[in-house]
Amino acid sequence: MTSEHHPQQPQQQHQQQGFATRAIHAGQDPDASTGAVVTPIYQVSTYKQDGIGGLRGGYEYSRSGNPTRNALEECLAALEGGERGFAFASGLAGQDTIVRSLLSPGDHLVIGDDAYGGTYRYVSRVAGPAGLAHSVAPTGDLDAVRAAIQPGRTKLVWVETPSNPLLGVSDIAALAEIAHEADALLVVDNTFATAYLQNPIAHGADVVTHSTTKYSGGHSDVVGGGVVVRRDVAVPSMKDAADRIAFHQNAIGGVAGPFDSWLVLRGLKTLAVRMEKHCDNAEAVVRHLQAHPAVEKVLYPGLPEHRHHDVAARQMRRFGGMVSVLLRGGEDAAVRACGATTVFTLAESLGGIESLIEHPFRMTHASVEGTDLEVPRNLVRLSVGIEDEADLLADLDVALAAG
Ligand code: P1T
């Protein structure tokens, strides 16, 4: 299917509605033929044509378009306030499609010095050998980003805010201005904040990316990615960014399957209530850990002493469910703490209803050891779930006693 046949995303009707209403309804009108209130799982690869090219609703083949995936794509676009949404088989599949769609060999991108290890691995070891250059810069430092941009060659500034795993915060509006002055687009990985807590497009970003594996899905039962492109992309030569991504999504084929799309759609319906509880529990965990003698430092954008708390307060509704902590006892203490919990599960990933604990240096960020993105050895990352607060705090006390 060509991009001209891509089913439309008529989400304009939802633009005035509140977040929870959009999460439950955008792209999810009751099924036209049966009235099914929940978008069905269209577990199908191909569609009958009424004569050659006689497509019903634009559907031809499920890599190109699938009603369940399209419902999710429309919902993602509505939640982020963008023009077009795209759903992928994983966060990284979406990121790969963004990079291939918007850069050509010889082009350059700037990436933050605190990003998910897998994103940096992709940029340095997949995009790099394909002829796409990059520079690493602390995206919380605007002068450093300006200095890293190579005018005429830099096509993207790529920022995670809050970042994984150090919870750094970058000023989206200021970065958008800096990128646009250089005719580059600003891509924001909004996985940690979610569309509920932060809408990068409203602050000037051009493209938003999510690992929907995390809070959007929310139940640790699906791997997926989301990409949303703004309506009026600021750089004239990139005005067709959404069409380029649509073309590459189909041409590369890393799409979200129907059942995975359905799981993420179901997750999104409760995102608003889940995020409030994640934030409540994270705030309680932060307070508790700050008072604990085994803790050297708590990293959380909601803390007034966080380096960019004022920026976070400006661009986020609340500060999220991720908390990172540096332990006084060093790497051994961090490793022991990760092995000692019973409510927090030792596992990679984040954003599910169940609390997770991990050691980024040896786990999620092992692939960036020895690079500019190497993370501290005494760092422990918590994905604070929505269990009862008292149980979480008691579990952390046990973990820190073990450290
Ligand atoms: O795992 P995948 O769905 O491909 O998403 C990659 C990704 C992208 N962006 C951010 C900010 C991420 O945190 C991730 C995945 N992160 C983990 C698996 C993790 O445990 O940090």
XYZ file of C-alpha atoms and ligand atoms in Angstrom:
424
model
C 0.000 0.000 0.000
C 1.363 3.432 -0.806
C 1.212 6.211 1.730
C -1.618 7.810 -0.285
C -3.713 4.780 0.630
C -2.840 4.993 4.311
C -6.115 5.146 6.229
C -6.858 8.644 7.431
C -6.420 9.717 11.025
C -9.382 12.043 11.627
C -8.471 12.906 15.202
C -9.314 16.597 14.943
C -12.664 15.981 16.656
C -10.794 14.943 19.824
C -8.435 17.880 20.018
C -10.574 19.851 22.441
C -11.171 16.946 24.802
C -9.335 16.211 28.030
C -6.542 13.675 28.208
C -8.489 10.791 29.740
C -11.334 11.222 27.258
C -8.919 11.151 24.335
C -7.140 8.104 25.778
C -10.405 6.196 25.943
C -12.049 7.423 22.730
C -9.593 8.786 20.159
C -9.421 6.351 17.254
C -11.734 4.028 19.117
C -15.264 4.676 17.912
C -17.501 1.633 18.432
C -17.030 -0.879 15.606
C -19.109 0.247 12.614
C -20.491 -3.190 11.752
C -21.116 -4.742 15.192
C -21.145 -1.858 17.658
C -18.361 -3.537 19.641
C -17.408 -0.951 22.228
C -13.769 -2.019 22.314
C -11.707 -1.859 19.122
C -11.527 -5.461 17.864
C -8.216 -7.250 17.322
C -8.116 -7.432 13.532
C -5.835 -10.476 13.469
C -5.568 -10.473 9.710
C -2.818 -10.050 7.131
C -4.803 -9.149 4.011
C -8.145 -7.683 2.872
C -10.598 -8.549 0.094
C -10.556 -6.043 -2.750
C -13.761 -5.155 -4.560
C -12.127 -5.373 -7.942
C -8.409 -4.605 -8.267
C -7.621 -1.541 -6.158
C -11.134 -1.492 -4.680
C -9.984 -1.156 -1.093
C -12.467 -0.990 1.769
C -11.447 1.852 4.042
C -7.983 1.954 2.470
C -6.951 -1.469 3.779
C -4.857 -3.634 1.497
C -2.230 -5.504 3.565
C -1.533 -5.369 7.307
C 2.077 -4.196 7.090
C 0.684 -1.122 5.352
C -2.401 -0.664 7.504
C -4.434 -2.601 10.055
C -7.540 -1.257 11.820
C -6.339 -2.147 15.321
C -2.939 -0.605 14.705
C -4.521 2.427 13.080
C -6.731 2.918 16.144
C -3.615 2.973 18.310
C -1.826 5.314 15.913
C -4.731 7.748 15.962
C -4.914 7.575 19.748
C -1.165 8.212 20.127
C -1.394 11.234 17.816
C -4.360 12.609 19.765
C -2.602 12.150 23.117
C 0.559 13.895 21.980
C -1.250 16.622 20.052
C 0.422 15.650 16.793
C -0.796 15.204 13.252
C 0.158 11.585 12.599
C 0.936 8.631 14.808
C 2.779 5.428 13.969
C 2.992 2.193 15.932
C 5.985 -0.133 15.813
C 7.056 -3.554 17.013
C 9.344 -1.944 19.613
C 10.567 1.454 20.706
C 13.822 0.847 18.865
C 12.033 -0.141 15.657
C 10.295 3.241 15.782
C 13.568 5.045 16.473
C 15.269 3.244 13.583
C 12.451 4.320 11.290
C 12.751 7.962 12.400
C 16.493 7.993 11.754
C 16.282 6.287 8.373
C 13.408 8.514 7.312
C 14.998 11.829 8.212
C 18.744 11.334 7.679
C 20.870 10.346 4.699
C 24.457 9.094 4.715
C 26.749 11.977 5.611
C 24.158 13.629 7.848
C 24.717 14.147 11.548
C 22.639 14.053 14.718
C 23.199 15.261 18.253
C 22.207 12.855 21.024
C 22.067 13.418 24.770
C 24.811 12.045 27.001
C 22.231 10.292 29.164
C 20.001 8.168 26.989
C 18.728 4.633 27.023
C 21.740 2.410 26.318
C 19.956 0.638 23.471
C 19.232 3.951 21.739
C 22.885 4.926 21.899
C 23.938 1.441 20.779
C 21.657 1.878 17.761
C 23.026 5.345 16.966
C 26.688 4.378 17.349
C 26.736 0.808 16.067
C 23.911 0.645 13.510
C 23.387 4.189 12.205
C 27.114 4.964 12.450
C 28.315 2.201 10.130
C 25.498 3.201 7.757
C 27.153 6.607 7.336
C 25.186 8.665 9.880
C 27.453 10.621 12.186
C 26.621 11.686 15.730
C 27.911 13.838 18.562
C 27.105 13.309 22.214
C 26.145 16.388 24.238
C 24.594 17.050 27.643
C 21.172 18.178 26.436
C 20.524 19.941 29.744
C 23.278 22.370 28.747
C 22.037 24.531 25.881
C 25.459 25.951 25.007
C 26.861 22.436 24.722
C 24.074 21.514 22.312
C 24.698 24.651 20.238
C 28.389 23.756 20.086
C 27.665 20.170 19.042
C 25.492 21.182 16.089
C 27.274 21.113 12.735
C 25.420 23.705 10.623
C 24.206 22.294 7.329
C 24.969 18.734 8.410
C 23.048 18.217 11.646
C 19.517 17.090 10.832
C 18.284 15.964 14.272
C 18.707 16.852 17.900
C 17.662 13.804 19.911
C 16.750 14.240 23.564
C 15.343 12.055 26.298
C 13.674 14.042 29.054
C 13.543 12.860 31.763
C 16.505 10.735 30.776
C 17.220 7.097 31.397
C 18.609 6.355 33.938
C 19.873 9.607 35.515
C 16.551 11.488 35.349
C 18.164 14.515 33.736
C 15.779 17.146 32.399
C 16.223 19.171 29.217
C 14.402 22.323 28.169
C 12.296 21.220 25.197
C 11.273 24.715 24.093
C 14.839 26.034 24.158
C 16.199 22.964 22.365
C 13.506 23.280 19.690
C 14.614 26.843 19.027
C 18.280 25.856 18.850
C 17.549 22.916 16.526
C 15.294 24.960 14.252
C 17.822 27.785 13.919
C 20.132 25.158 12.427
C 17.381 23.663 10.228
C 17.396 20.514 12.337
C 14.386 18.789 13.894
C 13.966 18.130 17.594
C 13.082 14.528 18.477
C 11.977 13.903 22.066
C 11.855 10.452 23.625
C 8.861 10.873 25.920
C 8.906 7.334 27.318
C 9.604 8.265 30.943
C 7.149 11.155 31.203
C 4.391 9.711 28.958
C 1.920 11.778 27.005
C 0.005 12.318 30.240
C 2.772 14.164 32.062
C 4.424 15.967 29.154
C 3.590 16.889 25.569
C 6.831 17.774 23.771
C 4.998 18.953 20.641
C 3.283 21.676 22.666
C 6.769 22.932 23.573
C 8.048 22.938 19.996
C 9.324 19.392 19.382
C 8.813 18.009 15.885
C 8.798 14.278 16.541
C 7.955 12.351 19.707
C 9.049 8.779 20.281
C 7.906 6.282 22.895
C 8.759 2.839 23.999
C 5.100 1.861 24.482
C 6.530 -1.221 26.217
C 6.694 1.025 29.276
C 3.967 3.215 30.797
C 1.799 3.405 27.681
C 1.293 -0.378 27.697
C 1.724 -0.263 31.441
C 1.424 -3.941 32.359
C 4.778 -5.457 31.313
C 3.026 -7.678 28.792
C 3.913 -6.113 25.442
C 6.885 -4.682 23.546
C 6.024 -1.759 21.289
C 6.971 1.647 19.967
C 5.138 4.827 19.091
C 6.097 7.831 16.969
C 4.099 11.051 16.602
C 4.874 13.894 14.194
C 3.671 17.484 14.701
C 1.373 19.198 12.211
C 3.651 21.992 11.016
C 7.191 20.727 11.143
C 9.350 23.804 11.602
C 12.070 23.086 9.035
C 10.952 23.703 5.427
C 13.047 20.876 3.952
C 11.508 18.461 6.467
C 7.842 19.439 6.021
C 7.164 15.966 4.660
C 8.574 14.252 7.780
C 5.308 12.409 8.475
C 5.055 11.147 4.896
C 8.650 10.007 4.978
C 8.049 8.099 8.220
C 4.839 6.583 6.802
C 6.750 5.434 3.729
C 9.582 3.922 5.764
C 7.229 2.303 8.276
C 5.719 0.339 5.404
C 8.930 -0.111 3.446
C 10.934 -1.384 6.446
C 7.991 -3.142 8.090
C 8.783 -2.977 11.801
C 5.106 -2.517 12.581
C 3.132 -3.321 15.718
C 1.013 -6.441 15.327
C -2.749 -6.321 15.935
C -2.720 -7.965 19.364
C 0.220 -5.889 20.584
C -1.537 -2.755 19.303
C -4.650 -3.763 21.201
C -2.703 -4.299 24.431
C -1.158 -0.821 24.180
C -4.554 0.708 23.386
C -5.980 -0.977 26.473
C -3.064 0.290 28.522
C -3.524 3.860 27.335
C -7.125 3.932 28.555
C -5.908 3.884 32.171
C -2.700 5.864 31.684
C -3.996 8.970 33.464
C -5.036 7.168 36.643
C -1.990 4.942 36.649
C 0.405 7.853 36.262
C -1.143 9.729 39.182
C -0.573 6.699 41.406
C 2.941 6.111 40.032
C 3.730 9.744 40.900
C 2.202 9.481 44.387
C 4.238 6.389 45.174
C 7.425 7.769 43.626
C 7.148 10.906 45.742
C 6.765 8.772 48.868
C 9.785 6.666 47.855
C 11.855 9.810 47.236
C 10.998 11.237 50.665
C 11.838 7.931 52.322
C 15.135 7.425 50.508
C 16.298 10.967 51.095
C 16.169 10.331 54.822
C 18.052 7.022 54.594
C 21.706 6.897 55.716
C 22.714 4.385 52.977
C 21.705 6.851 50.282
C 24.222 9.288 48.816
C 21.792 11.036 46.470
C 18.279 10.657 45.138
C 17.723 11.667 41.509
C 14.162 12.826 40.821
C 12.998 15.831 38.756
C 10.376 16.686 41.382
C 12.997 17.553 43.975
C 13.507 21.321 44.303
C 17.269 20.691 44.435
C 17.228 18.828 41.097
C 19.458 20.762 38.692
C 16.621 21.440 36.271
C 13.618 21.297 38.551
C 12.342 24.644 37.279
C 12.383 23.382 33.681
C 10.686 20.141 34.729
C 8.005 22.086 36.594
C 7.365 24.190 33.490
C 7.034 21.344 31.031
C 5.711 18.432 33.116
C 2.376 17.972 34.866
C 4.016 15.885 37.611
C 7.415 14.199 37.778
C 6.791 10.554 37.035
C 7.319 7.132 38.544
C 11.042 6.663 37.932
C 13.488 7.240 40.784
C 17.237 6.674 40.645
C 19.465 6.536 43.659
C 23.219 6.604 44.253
C 24.275 4.445 47.185
C 27.088 5.320 49.585
C 28.290 1.708 49.629
C 29.346 1.727 45.963
C 28.762 -0.917 43.322
C 28.642 -3.842 45.764
C 25.947 -2.165 47.830
C 23.963 -1.410 44.683
C 24.175 -4.990 43.461
C 23.223 -6.381 46.873
C 20.262 -4.015 47.169
C 18.986 -5.121 43.768
C 19.065 -8.733 44.906
C 17.354 -8.222 48.239
C 13.875 -6.941 47.442
C 10.707 -9.001 47.342
C 8.061 -6.480 46.255
C 10.334 -4.692 43.773
C 11.230 -7.294 41.138
C 14.796 -7.395 39.816
C 14.274 -6.882 36.099
C 15.025 -4.656 33.124
C 12.299 -2.434 31.700
C 10.017 -0.032 33.546
C 6.638 1.594 33.566
C 4.498 -1.381 34.537
C 2.116 -1.491 37.449
C 4.565 -3.688 39.363
C 7.635 -2.097 40.903
C 10.987 -3.023 39.364
C 14.560 -2.523 40.548
C 17.725 -2.776 38.480
C 21.435 -1.972 38.295
C 21.859 0.099 35.100
C 25.645 -0.308 34.918
C 25.399 -4.089 34.632
C 21.946 -4.338 33.069
C 20.112 -1.794 30.876
C 23.179 0.338 30.217
C 25.858 -2.373 30.048
C 26.209 -1.743 26.318
C 27.457 1.833 26.917
C 30.275 0.963 29.343
C 33.377 2.843 28.269
C 31.439 5.433 26.239
C 30.362 8.976 27.094
C 27.101 7.437 28.289
C 28.599 5.146 30.937
C 26.511 5.307 34.124
C 27.728 5.299 37.748
C 28.379 1.890 39.277
C 26.611 2.758 42.532
C 23.373 3.652 40.736
C 20.135 1.777 41.371
C 17.078 2.513 39.227
C 13.576 2.069 40.564
C 10.437 1.879 38.482
C 7.936 2.612 41.204
C 4.713 0.711 40.629
C 1.225 1.189 41.947
C 1.320 -1.247 44.871
C 0.613 -0.021 48.402
C 3.076 2.638 49.478
C 3.866 1.083 52.878
C 4.860 -2.222 51.270
C 7.196 -0.466 48.852
C 8.904 1.523 51.589
C 9.341 -1.541 53.808
C 10.825 -3.468 50.895
C 13.334 -0.707 50.179
C 14.385 -0.678 53.840
C 15.214 -4.372 53.563
C 17.142 -3.747 50.340
C 19.174 -0.903 51.787
C 19.943 -2.878 54.934
C 21.383 -5.586 52.653
C 23.541 -2.961 50.923
O 12.685 -1.733 24.432
P 12.030 -0.926 23.361
O 10.548 -0.989 23.385
O 12.642 -1.179 22.018
O 12.338 0.620 23.699
C 13.618 1.161 23.723
C 13.656 2.333 24.656
C 13.574 3.608 24.122
N 13.584 4.706 24.902
C 13.679 4.607 26.232
C 13.708 5.854 27.066
C 13.751 3.351 26.849
O 13.819 3.299 28.177
C 13.743 2.176 26.043
C 13.839 0.827 26.624
N 14.336 0.797 27.952
C 14.528 -0.331 28.692
C 14.253 -1.571 28.254
C 15.038 -0.103 30.057
O 14.945 -0.996 30.917
O 15.534 1.002 30.316
